[in-house]
XYZ file of C-alpha atoms in Angstrom:
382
model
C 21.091 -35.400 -7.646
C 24.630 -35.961 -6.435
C 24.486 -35.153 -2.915
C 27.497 -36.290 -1.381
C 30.898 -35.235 -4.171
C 33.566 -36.762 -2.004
C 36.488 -36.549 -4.866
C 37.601 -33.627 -7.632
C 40.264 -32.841 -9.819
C 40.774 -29.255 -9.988
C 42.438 -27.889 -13.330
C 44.352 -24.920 -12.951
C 44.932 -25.602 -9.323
C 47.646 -23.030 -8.865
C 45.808 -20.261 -10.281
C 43.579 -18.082 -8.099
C 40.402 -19.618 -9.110
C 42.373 -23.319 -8.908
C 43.680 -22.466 -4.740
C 40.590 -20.808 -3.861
C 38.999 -24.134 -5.148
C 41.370 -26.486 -2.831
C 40.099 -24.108 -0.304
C 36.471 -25.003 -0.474
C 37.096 -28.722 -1.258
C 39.295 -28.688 2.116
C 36.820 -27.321 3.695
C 34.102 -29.624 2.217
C 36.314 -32.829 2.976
C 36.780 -33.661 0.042
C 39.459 -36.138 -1.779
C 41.796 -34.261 -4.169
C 42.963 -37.026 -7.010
C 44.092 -35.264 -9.530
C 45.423 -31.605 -10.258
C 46.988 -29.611 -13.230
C 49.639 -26.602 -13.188
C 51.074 -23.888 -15.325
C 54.286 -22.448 -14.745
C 54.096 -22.692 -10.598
C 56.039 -25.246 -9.409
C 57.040 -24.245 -6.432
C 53.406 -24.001 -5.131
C 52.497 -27.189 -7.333
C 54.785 -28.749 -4.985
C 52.991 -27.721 -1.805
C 49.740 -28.889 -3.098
C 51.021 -31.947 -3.810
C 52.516 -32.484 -0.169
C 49.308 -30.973 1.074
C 46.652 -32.870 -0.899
C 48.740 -36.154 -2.437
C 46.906 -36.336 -5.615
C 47.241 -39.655 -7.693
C 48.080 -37.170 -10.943
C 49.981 -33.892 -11.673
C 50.237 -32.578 -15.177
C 52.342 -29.789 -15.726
C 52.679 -27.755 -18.907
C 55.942 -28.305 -19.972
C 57.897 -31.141 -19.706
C 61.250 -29.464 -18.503
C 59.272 -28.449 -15.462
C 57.318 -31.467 -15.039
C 60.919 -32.985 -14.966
C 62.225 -30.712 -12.235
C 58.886 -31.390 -9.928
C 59.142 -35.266 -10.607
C 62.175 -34.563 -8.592
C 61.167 -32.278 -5.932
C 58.147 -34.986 -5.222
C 59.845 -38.099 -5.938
C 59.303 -38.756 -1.855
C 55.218 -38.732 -2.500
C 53.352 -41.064 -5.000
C 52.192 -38.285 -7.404
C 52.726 -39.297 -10.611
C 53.876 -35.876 -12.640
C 53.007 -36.150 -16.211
C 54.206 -33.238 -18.748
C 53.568 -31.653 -21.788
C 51.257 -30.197 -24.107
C 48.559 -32.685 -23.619
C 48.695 -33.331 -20.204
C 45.526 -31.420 -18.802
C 43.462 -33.435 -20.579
C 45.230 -37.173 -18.444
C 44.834 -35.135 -15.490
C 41.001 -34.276 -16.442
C 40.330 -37.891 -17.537
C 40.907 -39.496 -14.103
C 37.450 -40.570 -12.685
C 36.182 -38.039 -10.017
C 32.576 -37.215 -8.984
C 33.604 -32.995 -9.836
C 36.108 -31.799 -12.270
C 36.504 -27.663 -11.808
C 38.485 -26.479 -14.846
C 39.866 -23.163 -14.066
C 42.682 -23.464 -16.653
C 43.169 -20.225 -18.853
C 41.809 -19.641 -22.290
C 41.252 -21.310 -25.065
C 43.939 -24.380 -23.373
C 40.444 -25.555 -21.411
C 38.784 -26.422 -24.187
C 40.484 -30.142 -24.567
C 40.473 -30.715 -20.846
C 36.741 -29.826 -21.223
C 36.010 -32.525 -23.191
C 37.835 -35.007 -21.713
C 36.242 -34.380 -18.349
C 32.549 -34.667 -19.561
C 33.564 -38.561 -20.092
C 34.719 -38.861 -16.219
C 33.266 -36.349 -13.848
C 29.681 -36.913 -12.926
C 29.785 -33.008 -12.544
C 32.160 -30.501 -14.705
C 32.252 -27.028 -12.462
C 33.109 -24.642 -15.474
C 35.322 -21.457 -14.568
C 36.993 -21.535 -17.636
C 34.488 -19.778 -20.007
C 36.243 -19.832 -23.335
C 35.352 -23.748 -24.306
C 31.523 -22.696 -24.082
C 32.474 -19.019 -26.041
C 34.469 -21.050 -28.941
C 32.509 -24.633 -28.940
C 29.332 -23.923 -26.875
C 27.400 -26.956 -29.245
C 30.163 -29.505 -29.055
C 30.867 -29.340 -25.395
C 27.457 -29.352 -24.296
C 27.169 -32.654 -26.777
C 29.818 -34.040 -25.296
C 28.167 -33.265 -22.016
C 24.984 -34.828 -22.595
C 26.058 -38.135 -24.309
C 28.462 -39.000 -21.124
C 25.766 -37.546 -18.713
C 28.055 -35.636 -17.194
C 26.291 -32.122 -15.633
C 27.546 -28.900 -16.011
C 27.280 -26.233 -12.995
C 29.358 -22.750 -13.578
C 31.059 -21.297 -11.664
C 31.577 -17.604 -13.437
C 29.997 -15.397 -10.198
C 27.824 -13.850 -12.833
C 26.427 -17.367 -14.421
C 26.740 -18.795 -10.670
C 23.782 -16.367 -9.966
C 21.762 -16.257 -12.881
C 21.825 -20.106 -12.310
C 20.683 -19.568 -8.644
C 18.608 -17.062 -9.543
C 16.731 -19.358 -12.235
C 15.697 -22.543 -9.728
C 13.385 -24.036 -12.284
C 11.666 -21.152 -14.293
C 13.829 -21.074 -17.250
C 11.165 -21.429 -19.283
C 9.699 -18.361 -18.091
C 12.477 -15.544 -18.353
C 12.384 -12.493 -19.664
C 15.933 -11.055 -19.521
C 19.576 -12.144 -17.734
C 20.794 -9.333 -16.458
C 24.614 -9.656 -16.021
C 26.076 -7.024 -13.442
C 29.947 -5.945 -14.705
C 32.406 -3.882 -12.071
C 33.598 -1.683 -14.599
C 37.075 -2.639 -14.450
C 40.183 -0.716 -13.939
C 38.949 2.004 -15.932
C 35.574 2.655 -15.383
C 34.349 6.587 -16.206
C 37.616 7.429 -18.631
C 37.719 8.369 -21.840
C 39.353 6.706 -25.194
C 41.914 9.938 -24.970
C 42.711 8.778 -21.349
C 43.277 4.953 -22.316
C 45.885 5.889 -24.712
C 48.860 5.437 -22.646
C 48.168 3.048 -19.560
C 49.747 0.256 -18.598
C 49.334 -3.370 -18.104
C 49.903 -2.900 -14.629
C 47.103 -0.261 -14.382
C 45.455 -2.273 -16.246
C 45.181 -4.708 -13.374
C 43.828 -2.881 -11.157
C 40.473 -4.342 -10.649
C 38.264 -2.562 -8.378
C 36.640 -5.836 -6.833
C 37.809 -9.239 -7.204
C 41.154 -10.367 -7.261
C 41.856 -12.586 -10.440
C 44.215 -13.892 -12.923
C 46.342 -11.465 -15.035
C 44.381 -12.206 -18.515
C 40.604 -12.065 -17.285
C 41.714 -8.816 -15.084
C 42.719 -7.508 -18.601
C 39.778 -8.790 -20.260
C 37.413 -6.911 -17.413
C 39.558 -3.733 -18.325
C 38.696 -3.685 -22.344
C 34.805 -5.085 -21.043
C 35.518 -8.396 -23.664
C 35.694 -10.276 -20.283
C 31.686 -9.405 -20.101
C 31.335 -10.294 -24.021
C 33.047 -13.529 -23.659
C 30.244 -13.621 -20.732
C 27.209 -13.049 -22.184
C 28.117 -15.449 -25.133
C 28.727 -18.482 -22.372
C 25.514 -17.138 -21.238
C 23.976 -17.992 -24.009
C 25.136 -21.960 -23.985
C 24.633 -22.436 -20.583
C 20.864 -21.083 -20.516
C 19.905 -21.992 -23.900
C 19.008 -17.792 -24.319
C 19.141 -15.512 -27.364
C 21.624 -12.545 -26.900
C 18.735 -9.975 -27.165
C 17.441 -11.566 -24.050
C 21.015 -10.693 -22.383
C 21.458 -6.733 -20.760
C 24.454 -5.907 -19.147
C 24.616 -3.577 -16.256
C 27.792 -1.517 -14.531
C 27.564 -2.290 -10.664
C 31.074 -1.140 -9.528
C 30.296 -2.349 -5.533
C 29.952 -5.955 -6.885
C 27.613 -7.011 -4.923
C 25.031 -7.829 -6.489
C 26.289 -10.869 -8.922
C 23.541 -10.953 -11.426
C 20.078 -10.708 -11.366
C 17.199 -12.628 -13.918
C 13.991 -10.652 -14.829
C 10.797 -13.053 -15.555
C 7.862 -12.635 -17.663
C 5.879 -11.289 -14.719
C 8.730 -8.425 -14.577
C 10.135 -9.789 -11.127
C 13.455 -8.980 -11.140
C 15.520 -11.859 -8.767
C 19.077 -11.313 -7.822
C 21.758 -12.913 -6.164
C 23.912 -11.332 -3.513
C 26.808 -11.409 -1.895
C 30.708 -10.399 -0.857
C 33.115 -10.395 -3.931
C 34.805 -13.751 -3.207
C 34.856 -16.601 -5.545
C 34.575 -19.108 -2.583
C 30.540 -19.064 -3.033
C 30.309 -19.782 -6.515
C 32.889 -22.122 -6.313
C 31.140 -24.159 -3.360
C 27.930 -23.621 -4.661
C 29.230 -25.734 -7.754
C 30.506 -28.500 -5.455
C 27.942 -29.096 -3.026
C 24.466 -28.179 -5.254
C 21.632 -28.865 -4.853
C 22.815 -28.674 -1.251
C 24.742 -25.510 1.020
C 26.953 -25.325 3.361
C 28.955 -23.238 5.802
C 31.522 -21.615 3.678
C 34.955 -19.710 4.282
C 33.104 -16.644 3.737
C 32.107 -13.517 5.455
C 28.858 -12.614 5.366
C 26.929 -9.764 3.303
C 27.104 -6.425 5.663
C 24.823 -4.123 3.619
C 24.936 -1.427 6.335
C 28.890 -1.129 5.551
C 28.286 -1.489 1.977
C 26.103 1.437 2.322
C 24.510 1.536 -1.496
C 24.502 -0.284 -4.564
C 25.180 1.930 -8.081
C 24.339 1.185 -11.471
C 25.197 2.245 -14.892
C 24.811 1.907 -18.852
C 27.824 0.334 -20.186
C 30.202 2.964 -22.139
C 30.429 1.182 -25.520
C 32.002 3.607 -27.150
C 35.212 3.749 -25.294
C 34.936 -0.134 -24.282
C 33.551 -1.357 -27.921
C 34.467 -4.999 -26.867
C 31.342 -5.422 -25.297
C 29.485 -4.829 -28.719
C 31.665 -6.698 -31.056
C 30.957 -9.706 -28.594
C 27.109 -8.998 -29.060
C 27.438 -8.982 -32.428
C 30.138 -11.730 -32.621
C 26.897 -13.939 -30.497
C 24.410 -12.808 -32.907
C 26.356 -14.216 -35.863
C 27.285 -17.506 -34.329
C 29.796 -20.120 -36.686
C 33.549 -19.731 -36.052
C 33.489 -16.327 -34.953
C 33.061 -16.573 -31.809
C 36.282 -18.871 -31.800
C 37.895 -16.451 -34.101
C 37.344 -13.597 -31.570
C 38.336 -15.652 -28.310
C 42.022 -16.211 -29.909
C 42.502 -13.158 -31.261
C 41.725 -11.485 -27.885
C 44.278 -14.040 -26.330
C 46.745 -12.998 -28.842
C 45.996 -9.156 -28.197
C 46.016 -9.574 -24.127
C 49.571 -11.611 -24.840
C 51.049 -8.573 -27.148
C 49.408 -6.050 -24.963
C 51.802 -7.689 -22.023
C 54.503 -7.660 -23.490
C 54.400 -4.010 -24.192
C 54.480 -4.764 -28.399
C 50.414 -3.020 -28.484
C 48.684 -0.561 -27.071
C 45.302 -0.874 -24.396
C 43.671 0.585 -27.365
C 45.202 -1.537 -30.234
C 43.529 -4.894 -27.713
C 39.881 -3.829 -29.788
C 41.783 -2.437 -32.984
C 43.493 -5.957 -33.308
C 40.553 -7.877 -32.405
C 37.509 -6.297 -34.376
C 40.208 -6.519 -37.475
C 40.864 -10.478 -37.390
C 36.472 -10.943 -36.903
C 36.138 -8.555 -39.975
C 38.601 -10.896 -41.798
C 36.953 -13.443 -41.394
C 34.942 -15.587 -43.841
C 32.032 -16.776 -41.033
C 31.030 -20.551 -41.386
C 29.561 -23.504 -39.786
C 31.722 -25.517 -37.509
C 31.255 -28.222 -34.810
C 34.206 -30.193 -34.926
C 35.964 -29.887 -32.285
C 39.717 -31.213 -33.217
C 39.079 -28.186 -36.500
C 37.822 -25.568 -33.887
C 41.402 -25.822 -31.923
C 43.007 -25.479 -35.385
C 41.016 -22.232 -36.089
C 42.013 -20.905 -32.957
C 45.577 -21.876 -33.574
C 46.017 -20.451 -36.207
C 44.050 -17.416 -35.194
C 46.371 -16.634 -32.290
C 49.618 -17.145 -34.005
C 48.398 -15.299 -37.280
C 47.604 -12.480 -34.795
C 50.818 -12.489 -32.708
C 52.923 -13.198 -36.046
C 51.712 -9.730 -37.316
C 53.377 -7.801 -34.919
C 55.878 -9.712 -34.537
């Protein structure tokens, strides 16, 4: 199915999931024709001079104005504003990759499943707040979805056909920045400790997320939509060396697992040139240098994300939403020095305890539950 993707739009394309991205599709000859941008104009710029997509959105219009500027030599058209993801993810491409941040993907999402053949999903928070709408989307436009999480990358490889007879996904976790500490010894760190992953080298709000452990809640809960699995069918393991990206146990106890060098640039390809592969921009897998591979139980009580999301999945409605924003609006105020590492779970389990749990699969009311989540949550300390 789809053998030859020959053009993409890459959302997010100045983030480090969004260049690693431009990376593989250079390398798999592919035609950029459409990208999106946050705040990073300067290097917004340089893809467009590299790649000369047909479409760049930008955030915000004041610097969506400035870059219409810098680029009014190339025929990019810039489009700003809130809204303007979701023109750059409607432009007809056989792969979209949205690697846009947070709960912002969710719209883009959508919009893509009605012109990509294939959506390549990094961003995991559309499947976390509106698993059953976005795959419905998916399936009336026919549009396939491939992740590209590491984690869900290899469960995915890991499954090749026998879904139907698994046992258990088994998703591996680093640890974070502060694997083996206590509560006592989280009191007082920083965001910039904070973000010091041991492994992989990622944006500044998933590096926080893998820090607190949601990062691996938010995981297991995508898990869930993307393999049509129960959460008690979902372990999660500490494997600090990060090798090992996840593994799938079957009803004959095999346990399969998928291997390789922390570097986004497999998962990412993998999503772009499936069924197929291809010679990639990475180095290979020495497991004499790597020398052994650790594993440990998950420390719950000092990381007590990783329950809530459990929980949060076994409940279903709105609160998975409900937890997704409040977490962005903790991560924000934990940046900008107004909470404490600690006060990230204190904030979040709060606003899910608050909350009156319902039914919901509208889409346009889920982004006005999460709106108002986040701003309810950042309006409190503020």
């Amino acid at each position: 199915m789809m053998d030859d993707l020959t053009t993409i739009s890459i959302l997010g394309s100045t983030g480090s999931i969004g260049t690693q991205s431009l990376q593989c599709a250079d390398n798999l000859h592919m035609k950029v024709k459409a990208i999106s941008v946050g705040k990073n104009i300067k290097l917004a710029e340089e893809q467009i001079r590299r790649y000369s997509p047909e479409i760049c959105s930008v955030a915000s219009e004041e610097d969506a104005k400035l870059l219409k500027i810098a680029v009014k030599d190339t025929s990019t058209e810039i489009i700003g504003g809130k809204n303007a993801a979701v023109e750059a993810a409607s432009v007809d491409v056989d792969v979209c990759l949205n690697s846009i941040s947070g709960f912002a993907g969710l719209a883009p999402t959508i919009a893509a499943a009605g012109h990509a053949h294939r959506l390549a999903l990094a961003n995991q928070e559309p499947l976390v707040a509106a698993g059953e709408t976005v795959k419905r989307e998916l399936k009336k436009n026919g549009c396939q979805l491939l992740p590209v999480d590491s984690e869900h990358s290899a469960v995915f490889q890991c499954l090749d056909g026998h879904a139907s007879e698994v046992k258990k996904l088994i998703l591996t976790c680093s640890g974070g920045a502060f694997f083996g500490k206590t509560a006592s010894e989280l009191r007082d760190v920083t965001p910039a400790q904070a973000l010091g992953h041991p492994t992989w080298n990622m944006g500044g709000k998933i590096t926080i997320d893998c820090a607190t452990l949601m990062n691996k809640g938010l995981e297991v809960i995508e898990a869930m939509h993307l393999f049509d699995i129960t959460p008690d069918k979902i372990d999660v393991v500490i494997h600090r060396e990060s090798i090992i990206h996840s593994m799938v146990e079957f009803c004959d106890n095999a346990v399969l697992a998928q291997m390789g060098v922390p570097d986004m640039r497999i998962p990412i390809q993998y999503a772009l040139t499936y069924p197929n592969r291809k010679p990639s921009l990475v180095p290979p897998l020495d497991l004499i240098s790597v020398g052994k591979l650790t594993f440990y139980k998950p420390d719950t009580d000092t990381f007590p994300s990783l329950a809530l999301a459990f929980d949060v999945a076994e409940k279903g409605g709105i609160l998975p939403c409900v937890m997704n924003a409040a977490n962005e609006a903790a991560v924000r105020l934990f940046f900008d020095g107004k909470i404490t590492f600690g006060q990230i779970y204190d904030t979040v389990e709060k606003t899910v305890a608050s909350t009156n749990n319902r039914a919901c699969d509208d889409v346009n009311e889920i982004i006005a539950i999460s709106n108002d989540v986040y701003h309810s949550v950042i309006s409190s300390v503020n």
